[in-house]
Coordinates of C-alpha atoms and ligand atoms in Angstrom, one line a residue:
M1268 CA 212.9 27.3 -84.6
S1269 CA 210.2 25.0 -85.9
S1270 CA 210.6 22.4 -88.6
P1271 CA 210.0 21.6 -91.3
R1272 CA 210.9 25.1 -92.4
I1273 CA 212.2 27.1 -95.3
E1274 CA 215.1 29.5 -94.6
V1275 CA 215.1 32.3 -97.2
D1276 CA 218.3 34.4 -97.7
L1277 CA 216.8 37.6 -98.9
R1278 CA 220.3 39.0 -99.7
K1279 CA 220.7 36.3 -102.3
I1280 CA 217.4 37.1 -103.8
R1281 CA 218.3 40.8 -104.0
H1282 CA 221.6 39.8 -105.6
N1283 CA 220.1 37.4 -108.2
T1284 CA 217.5 40.1 -109.1
Q1285 CA 220.2 42.8 -109.4
T1286 CA 222.3 40.5 -111.6
A1287 CA 219.4 39.9 -114.0
V1288 CA 218.4 43.5 -113.9
D1289 CA 221.9 44.7 -114.7
G1290 CA 222.4 42.1 -117.5
L1291 CA 219.2 42.9 -119.2
Q1292 CA 219.5 46.7 -118.8
A1293 CA 222.2 46.6 -121.4
C1294 CA 219.8 45.3 -124.0
G1295 CA 217.0 47.7 -123.0
I1296 CA 214.9 45.1 -121.2
G1297 CA 213.3 45.7 -117.8
V1298 CA 212.5 42.9 -115.3
T1299 CA 209.1 42.1 -113.8
G1300 CA 209.5 39.9 -110.7
V1301 CA 207.2 36.8 -110.7
T1302 CA 206.1 35.8 -107.2
K1303 CA 203.8 32.8 -107.8
A1304 CA 206.3 30.2 -106.6
V1305 CA 206.5 31.9 -103.2
C1306 CA 202.7 32.5 -103.1
G1307 CA 203.0 36.2 -103.3
H1308 CA 205.2 36.4 -100.2
P1309 CA 205.5 40.2 -99.6
T1310 CA 209.0 40.2 -98.1
I1311 CA 210.4 38.1 -100.9
A1312 CA 208.6 40.4 -103.3
Q1313 CA 210.1 43.4 -101.6
A1314 CA 213.6 41.8 -102.0
M1315 CA 212.9 41.6 -105.8
L1316 CA 211.8 45.3 -105.8
D1317 CA 215.0 46.2 -103.8
G1318 CA 217.0 44.3 -106.5
G1319 CA 215.6 46.6 -109.2
V1320 CA 212.5 44.9 -110.8
L1321 CA 210.1 47.5 -112.2
G1322 CA 207.0 45.7 -111.1
L1323 CA 205.6 42.4 -109.9
A1324 CA 203.5 39.7 -111.4
D1325 CA 201.7 36.6 -110.1
A1326 CA 199.3 34.0 -111.6
R1327 CA 196.8 34.1 -108.8
I1328 CA 194.6 37.0 -107.6
N1329 CA 194.8 35.7 -103.9
N1330 CA 198.6 36.1 -104.0
I1331 CA 198.3 39.6 -105.5
E1332 CA 195.7 40.5 -102.8
R1333 CA 198.3 39.3 -100.2
L1334 CA 200.9 41.7 -101.7
R1335 CA 198.5 44.6 -101.7
K1336 CA 197.4 43.9 -98.1
A1337 CA 201.0 44.0 -97.1
G1338 CA 201.3 47.5 -98.4
I1339 CA 203.0 47.0 -101.7
T1340 CA 201.9 49.8 -104.0
R1341 CA 204.1 49.1 -107.1
P1342 CA 202.5 47.9 -110.3
I1343 CA 201.3 44.2 -110.1
T1344 CA 200.2 42.3 -113.2
L1345 CA 198.1 39.1 -113.3
I1346 CA 200.0 36.8 -115.7
R1347 CA 197.4 34.1 -115.9
T1348 CA 194.3 34.9 -118.0
P1349 CA 191.8 36.2 -115.4
M1350 CA 188.9 33.9 -114.4
L1351 CA 185.7 35.5 -115.6
S1352 CA 184.4 35.1 -112.1
Q1353 CA 187.2 37.3 -110.7
A1354 CA 187.0 40.3 -113.1
D1355 CA 186.1 42.7 -110.2
A1356 CA 189.1 41.6 -108.0
V1357 CA 191.5 41.7 -111.0
V1358 CA 190.5 45.3 -111.7
Q1359 CA 190.7 46.2 -108.0
F1360 CA 194.2 44.7 -107.2
C1361 CA 196.1 44.9 -110.6
E1362 CA 197.1 47.6 -112.9
A1363 CA 197.1 45.2 -115.8
S1364 CA 196.5 41.6 -116.7
Y1365 CA 197.5 39.2 -119.5
N1366 CA 194.6 38.2 -121.7
T1367 CA 193.5 36.0 -124.5
Q1368 CA 189.7 36.0 -124.3
M1369 CA 187.4 38.8 -125.5
V1370 CA 184.7 37.7 -123.1
V1371 CA 187.1 38.2 -120.2
I1372 CA 188.4 41.5 -121.5
R1373 CA 184.8 42.8 -121.8
A1374 CA 184.1 41.8 -118.2
L1375 CA 187.3 43.6 -117.1
A1376 CA 186.2 46.7 -119.1
A1377 CA 182.8 46.6 -117.4
A1378 CA 184.3 46.1 -113.9
A1379 CA 186.8 49.0 -114.5
S1380 CA 184.1 51.3 -115.9
R1381 CA 181.9 50.7 -112.8
T1382 CA 184.7 51.8 -110.5
G1383 CA 186.0 54.6 -112.7
K1384 CA 189.2 52.9 -113.5
V1385 CA 191.0 52.0 -116.7
H1386 CA 192.5 48.5 -116.7
G1387 CA 195.6 47.6 -118.7
V1388 CA 195.3 44.7 -121.1
I1389 CA 198.4 42.8 -122.3
L1390 CA 197.5 40.4 -125.1
M1391 CA 199.3 37.1 -124.9
V1392 CA 200.2 35.7 -128.3
E1393 CA 200.9 32.1 -129.0
M1394 CA 204.4 31.7 -130.3
G1395 CA 204.9 28.0 -130.1
D1396 CA 204.6 26.9 -126.5
L1397 CA 201.0 25.9 -127.2
R1398 CA 199.8 26.9 -123.7
E1399 CA 197.9 30.2 -123.5
G1400 CA 197.8 32.7 -126.3
I1401 CA 195.9 34.3 -129.2
M1402 CA 196.9 32.9 -132.6
P1403 CA 199.2 35.4 -134.3
Q1404 CA 196.8 35.9 -137.2
D1405 CA 194.0 37.0 -134.8
L1406 CA 196.1 39.4 -132.7
G1407 CA 195.7 42.5 -134.9
E1408 CA 191.8 42.4 -134.8
I1409 CA 191.7 41.7 -131.1
A1410 CA 194.1 44.6 -130.5
R1411 CA 191.9 46.9 -132.5
Q1412 CA 188.8 45.9 -130.5
V1413 CA 190.6 46.4 -127.2
G1414 CA 191.9 49.8 -128.4
T1415 CA 188.3 51.1 -128.8
M1416 CA 186.8 49.6 -125.7
P1417 CA 186.1 52.0 -122.7
G1418 CA 187.4 50.8 -119.4
V1419 CA 190.5 49.1 -120.8
T1420 CA 193.6 50.2 -122.6
L1421 CA 195.9 48.1 -124.8
K1422 CA 199.0 48.2 -122.7
G1423 CA 201.1 45.6 -124.3
V1424 CA 201.7 42.3 -126.1
G1425 CA 203.4 39.3 -124.5
A1426 CA 204.6 35.9 -125.4
N1427 CA 205.5 32.9 -123.2
F1428 CA 207.9 30.0 -124.0
A1429 CA 209.1 26.7 -122.6
C1430 CA 206.3 26.2 -120.1
L1431 CA 204.2 23.5 -121.7
S1432 CA 206.4 22.5 -124.6
G1433 CA 209.8 22.9 -122.8
V1434 CA 211.1 24.4 -126.0
A1435 CA 213.4 27.4 -125.3
P1436 CA 212.9 30.5 -127.5
D1437 CA 215.5 31.1 -130.1
A1438 CA 216.5 34.2 -132.1
A1439 CA 214.1 33.3 -135.0
M1440 CA 211.1 32.9 -132.7
M1441 CA 211.9 36.2 -130.9
A1442 CA 212.4 38.0 -134.2
A1443 CA 209.0 36.8 -135.4
F1444 CA 207.5 38.0 -132.1
S1445 CA 209.0 41.5 -132.7
A1446 CA 207.8 41.6 -136.3
L1447 CA 204.3 40.7 -135.1
V1448 CA 204.3 43.6 -132.6
N1449 CA 205.4 46.0 -135.4
D1450 CA 202.6 44.7 -137.7
V1451 CA 199.9 45.2 -135.0
E1452 CA 201.1 48.7 -134.4
Q1453 CA 201.1 49.6 -138.0
Q1454 CA 197.7 47.9 -138.7
N1455 CA 196.0 49.8 -136.0
D1456 CA 198.1 52.9 -135.7
Q1457 CA 198.5 52.4 -132.0
H1458 CA 201.7 52.3 -129.9
I1459 CA 202.4 49.2 -127.9
Q1460 CA 204.2 50.1 -124.7
T1461 CA 205.0 46.8 -123.0
V1462 CA 206.5 44.1 -125.1
S1463 CA 207.0 41.2 -122.7
G1464 CA 209.1 38.6 -124.5
G1465 CA 208.8 35.7 -122.0
N1466 CA 210.1 34.2 -118.8
S1467 CA 213.3 32.9 -117.3
A1468 CA 213.7 30.6 -120.3
N1469 CA 214.4 33.7 -122.4
L1470 CA 217.5 34.7 -120.4
P1471 CA 220.1 32.7 -122.5
W1472 CA 218.6 34.4 -125.6
A1473 CA 218.5 37.9 -124.1
L1474 CA 222.0 37.7 -122.6
G1475 CA 223.4 35.9 -125.6
G1476 CA 224.2 39.0 -127.6
H1477 CA 221.3 38.6 -130.0
D1478 CA 219.3 41.6 -131.2
T1479 CA 216.5 41.7 -128.7
G1480 CA 214.2 43.6 -131.1
R1481 CA 211.0 45.1 -129.6
T1482 CA 211.2 43.1 -126.3
N1483 CA 211.4 45.5 -123.4
D1484 CA 210.2 43.3 -120.5
L1485 CA 210.9 39.8 -119.2
R1486 CA 208.9 38.2 -116.4
L1487 CA 211.3 36.4 -114.2
G1488 CA 210.6 34.0 -111.3
E1489 CA 212.7 30.9 -111.3
A1490 CA 215.9 32.6 -112.5
I1491 CA 215.9 35.1 -109.6
L1492 CA 214.6 32.8 -106.9
L1493 CA 216.7 29.7 -107.7
G1494 CA 219.5 31.0 -110.0
V1495 CA 218.8 28.4 -112.7
D1496 CA 217.9 28.3 -116.3
P1497 CA 214.6 26.4 -116.3
V1498 CA 215.3 24.7 -119.7
S1499 CA 218.8 23.3 -119.0
G1500 CA 218.6 23.3 -115.2
C1501 CA 222.1 24.9 -115.2
Q1502 CA 223.1 27.6 -112.8
I1503 CA 223.1 31.1 -114.2
D1504 CA 226.5 32.8 -114.1
G1505 CA 226.8 35.0 -111.1
M1506 CA 223.6 33.9 -109.4
Y1507 CA 223.0 32.0 -106.1
R1508 CA 221.2 28.6 -106.3
D1509 CA 220.7 28.4 -102.6
A1510 CA 218.6 31.4 -101.6
F1511 CA 216.1 28.8 -100.2
T1512 CA 216.9 25.9 -97.9
L1513 CA 214.4 23.3 -96.7
I1514 CA 215.1 21.9 -93.3
A1515 CA 213.6 18.8 -91.7
E1516 CA 214.0 17.1 -88.4
I1517 CA 215.2 13.5 -87.8
I1518 CA 212.6 11.4 -85.9
E1519 CA 214.0 7.9 -86.3
T1520 CA 217.5 6.5 -86.8
D1521 CA 217.2 2.8 -86.7
K1522 CA 218.9 0.4 -89.1
K1523 CA 216.5 -1.7 -91.2
P1524 CA 217.1 -5.0 -92.9
P1525 CA 216.8 -5.0 -96.7
L1526 CA 213.3 -6.5 -96.7
P1527 CA 210.3 -5.9 -94.5
H1528 CA 210.0 -8.4 -91.6
V1529 CA 206.4 -9.1 -92.5
S1530 CA 205.8 -12.1 -94.8
C1531 CA 204.6 -10.8 -98.0
T1532 CA 202.0 -12.9 -99.8
E1533 CA 201.2 -10.2 -102.2
P1534 CA 203.8 -10.4 -105.0
A1535 CA 203.9 -6.7 -105.6
L1536 CA 204.7 -6.2 -101.9
A1537 CA 207.3 -8.9 -101.9
S1538 CA 209.2 -7.2 -104.7
L1539 CA 209.0 -3.8 -103.1
R1540 CA 212.4 -2.9 -101.7
L1541 CA 212.4 0.3 -99.8
V1542 CA 216.1 0.0 -99.0
P1543 CA 219.2 -1.0 -101.0
K1544 CA 220.2 -4.6 -100.8
A1545 CA 223.1 -4.1 -98.3
A1546 CA 221.9 -5.3 -94.9
D1547 CA 221.8 -2.9 -92.0
T1548 CA 221.7 0.2 -94.1
P1549 CA 222.0 3.2 -91.9
R1550 CA 219.0 5.3 -92.5
V1551 CA 217.1 8.1 -90.9
I1552 CA 213.4 9.1 -91.0
L1553 CA 212.6 12.8 -91.3
A1554 CA 209.3 14.5 -90.3
I1555 CA 208.4 15.7 -93.8
G1556 CA 206.7 14.1 -96.7
Q1557 CA 204.9 14.3 -100.0
Q1558 CA 202.3 16.6 -98.4
D1559 CA 204.9 19.2 -97.7
T1560 CA 206.9 19.4 -100.9
D1561 CA 207.8 17.6 -104.2
I1562 CA 210.2 15.1 -102.7
S1563 CA 211.7 14.3 -106.1
G1564 CA 212.8 17.9 -106.4
L1565 CA 215.0 17.8 -103.3
S1566 CA 218.8 17.5 -103.4
M1567 CA 221.1 17.0 -100.4
A1568 CA 224.6 16.7 -99.3
P1569 CA 226.6 13.9 -101.0
D1570 CA 226.8 11.8 -97.8
H1571 CA 223.0 11.4 -97.8
W1572 CA 220.8 9.7 -100.4
M1573 CA 217.1 9.3 -101.0
I1574 CA 215.5 6.0 -100.1
G1575 CA 211.8 6.9 -100.3
A1576 CA 209.0 9.0 -99.0
T1577 CA 205.3 8.7 -98.1
S1578 CA 202.8 11.5 -97.2
D1579 CA 204.5 12.3 -93.9
H1580 CA 207.8 10.5 -93.8
L1581 CA 211.0 11.0 -95.8
I1582 CA 213.6 8.2 -95.5
I1583 CA 217.2 8.8 -96.4
G1584 CA 220.4 6.8 -96.2
T1585 CA 223.3 8.4 -94.5
K1586 CA 227.1 7.9 -94.2
R1587 CA 227.2 10.1 -91.1
S1588 CA 228.1 7.9 -88.1
K1589 CA 225.7 9.0 -85.4
P1590 CA 222.7 10.9 -86.6
R1591 CA 220.8 12.2 -83.6
I1592 CA 217.1 12.2 -83.0
G1593 CA 216.0 15.9 -83.1
S1594 CA 218.9 17.0 -85.3
E1595 CA 218.2 18.5 -88.7
I1596 CA 219.0 17.8 -92.4
K1597 CA 219.1 20.5 -95.1
F1598 CA 217.9 20.3 -98.6
Q1599 CA 218.0 22.4 -101.7
M1600 CA 214.8 22.6 -103.7
N1601 CA 214.0 22.8 -107.4
Y1602 CA 211.1 25.0 -108.6
S1603 CA 208.5 22.3 -108.1
A1604 CA 209.7 21.5 -104.5
L1605 CA 209.9 25.2 -103.7
M1606 CA 206.4 26.0 -104.9
H1607 CA 204.9 23.1 -103.0
A1608 CA 206.8 23.8 -99.8
M1609 CA 205.9 27.5 -99.9
A1610 CA 202.2 26.6 -100.1
A1611 CA 202.3 23.9 -97.5
P1612 CA 200.6 24.8 -94.2
D1613 CA 203.1 23.0 -92.0
V1614 CA 206.2 24.5 -93.5
E1615 CA 207.2 27.8 -91.9
T1616 CA 209.2 30.5 -93.7
Y1617 CA 212.1 32.1 -91.9
L1618 CA 213.6 35.2 -93.4
L1619 CA 217.4 35.8 -93.2
Q1620 CA 219.1 39.1 -94.1
N1621 CA 216.0 41.1 -94.1
R1622 CA 216.4 44.8 -94.7
A1623 CA 214.4 47.1 -92.5
S1624 CA 211.4 47.5 -94.7
P1625 CA 208.5 49.3 -93.0
K1626 CA 206.0 48.5 -95.7
A1627 CA 206.3 44.8 -96.6
Q1628 CA 205.5 42.5 -93.8
G1629 CA 205.3 38.7 -94.0
S1630 CA 202.4 36.7 -92.8
N1631 CA 202.2 35.6 -89.2
R1632 CA 203.8 32.2 -90.2
D1633 CA 207.0 34.1 -90.8
R1634 CA 209.9 34.5 -88.4
A1635 CA 212.6 37.0 -89.0
L1636 CA 216.0 35.7 -88.1
A1637 CA 218.1 38.7 -89.0
Ligands
LIG2438 C1 205.2 31.4 -114.4 C2 205.2 32.4 -115.4 C3 206.3 33.2 -115.6 C4 207.6 33.1 -114.8 O1 208.2 32.0 -115.2 P1 209.7 31.6 -114.7 O2 210.1 30.4 -115.4 O3 209.5 31.3 -113.2 O4 210.5 32.8 -114.9 C5 206.2 34.2 -116.6 N1 205.1 34.3 -117.4 C6 204.0 33.5 -117.2 C7 202.8 33.7 -118.1 C8 204.0 32.5 -116.3 O5 203.0 31.7 -116.1

């Protein structure tokens, strides 16, 4: 097996998905599986589908194209407002997309009309995150316009929380969102099918016994991939945190004195201490670096600790007595580390516990272990 590599336990992803799906089913909410952190990896997407998500979503059209090329035929939604320059591809590969801009919706409608399709539009409304979204007072008029435009159909309304602001949605915000959906329906006399209340940050609200109102969909990535609540960083009950493991190889095991041997005339260099003060700190260098992942998002066994990293080297301290050159060290990743590592060309993905799935195949960088 090559390194650095990510080992993906698909059974844990299926389990986490099923746990979210079962919990949310009780409040009438379906789950859309978000694949952007794994770059639209088709086998991981299939594990989400096997776990019971109703459809998939991704922020990038390239990832969605990858899913389609792998043979996934279930509904896939683009959750980032489409680029105007990609309207044709969005209509080609997606059933629906999240939108905030009339100029883009018109381009989607034109692209769909040219190919005899009808593209679903989900209008994203700003509910306090201050990232993307139509201001609530403008939603009704835009919904009306979309409702009369050939080539597109008003499929739903969505909100997004805790991405830019980090503020988790509470019962009052979610009640306001439901009320807004009801208003838009009444104003325009049109039924809104998909009411997508948010992302993984909505789980504590949805599972907390509140009235979930009109929300009938959540778009979940981090919760099912990493088993954590993105706002608190806490493990979600009954979910695995370790579906993904990053593995890197030891390339040097020398002890180093506390300061560099070179005489430092530069004051900034002289004060730079790469290693703790204790002399002869046992340390290892691993063949992985900033280019491969977000190093600050890695965690490791308690007998190792982080010393520093550069583009291609990761230096850790260790209490283990005889680390060997060529042996490997394992890390758990947070969302940022996962997303960078999945996109890094030198990090291979190895799939464990795959279920025979004739349709979804990984890329040729993948190796199936089981
Ligand atoms: C990334 C994203 C999600 C998924 O977020 P998670 O925190 O990974 O669940 C949902 N909706 C939108 C619009 C997103 O950009």
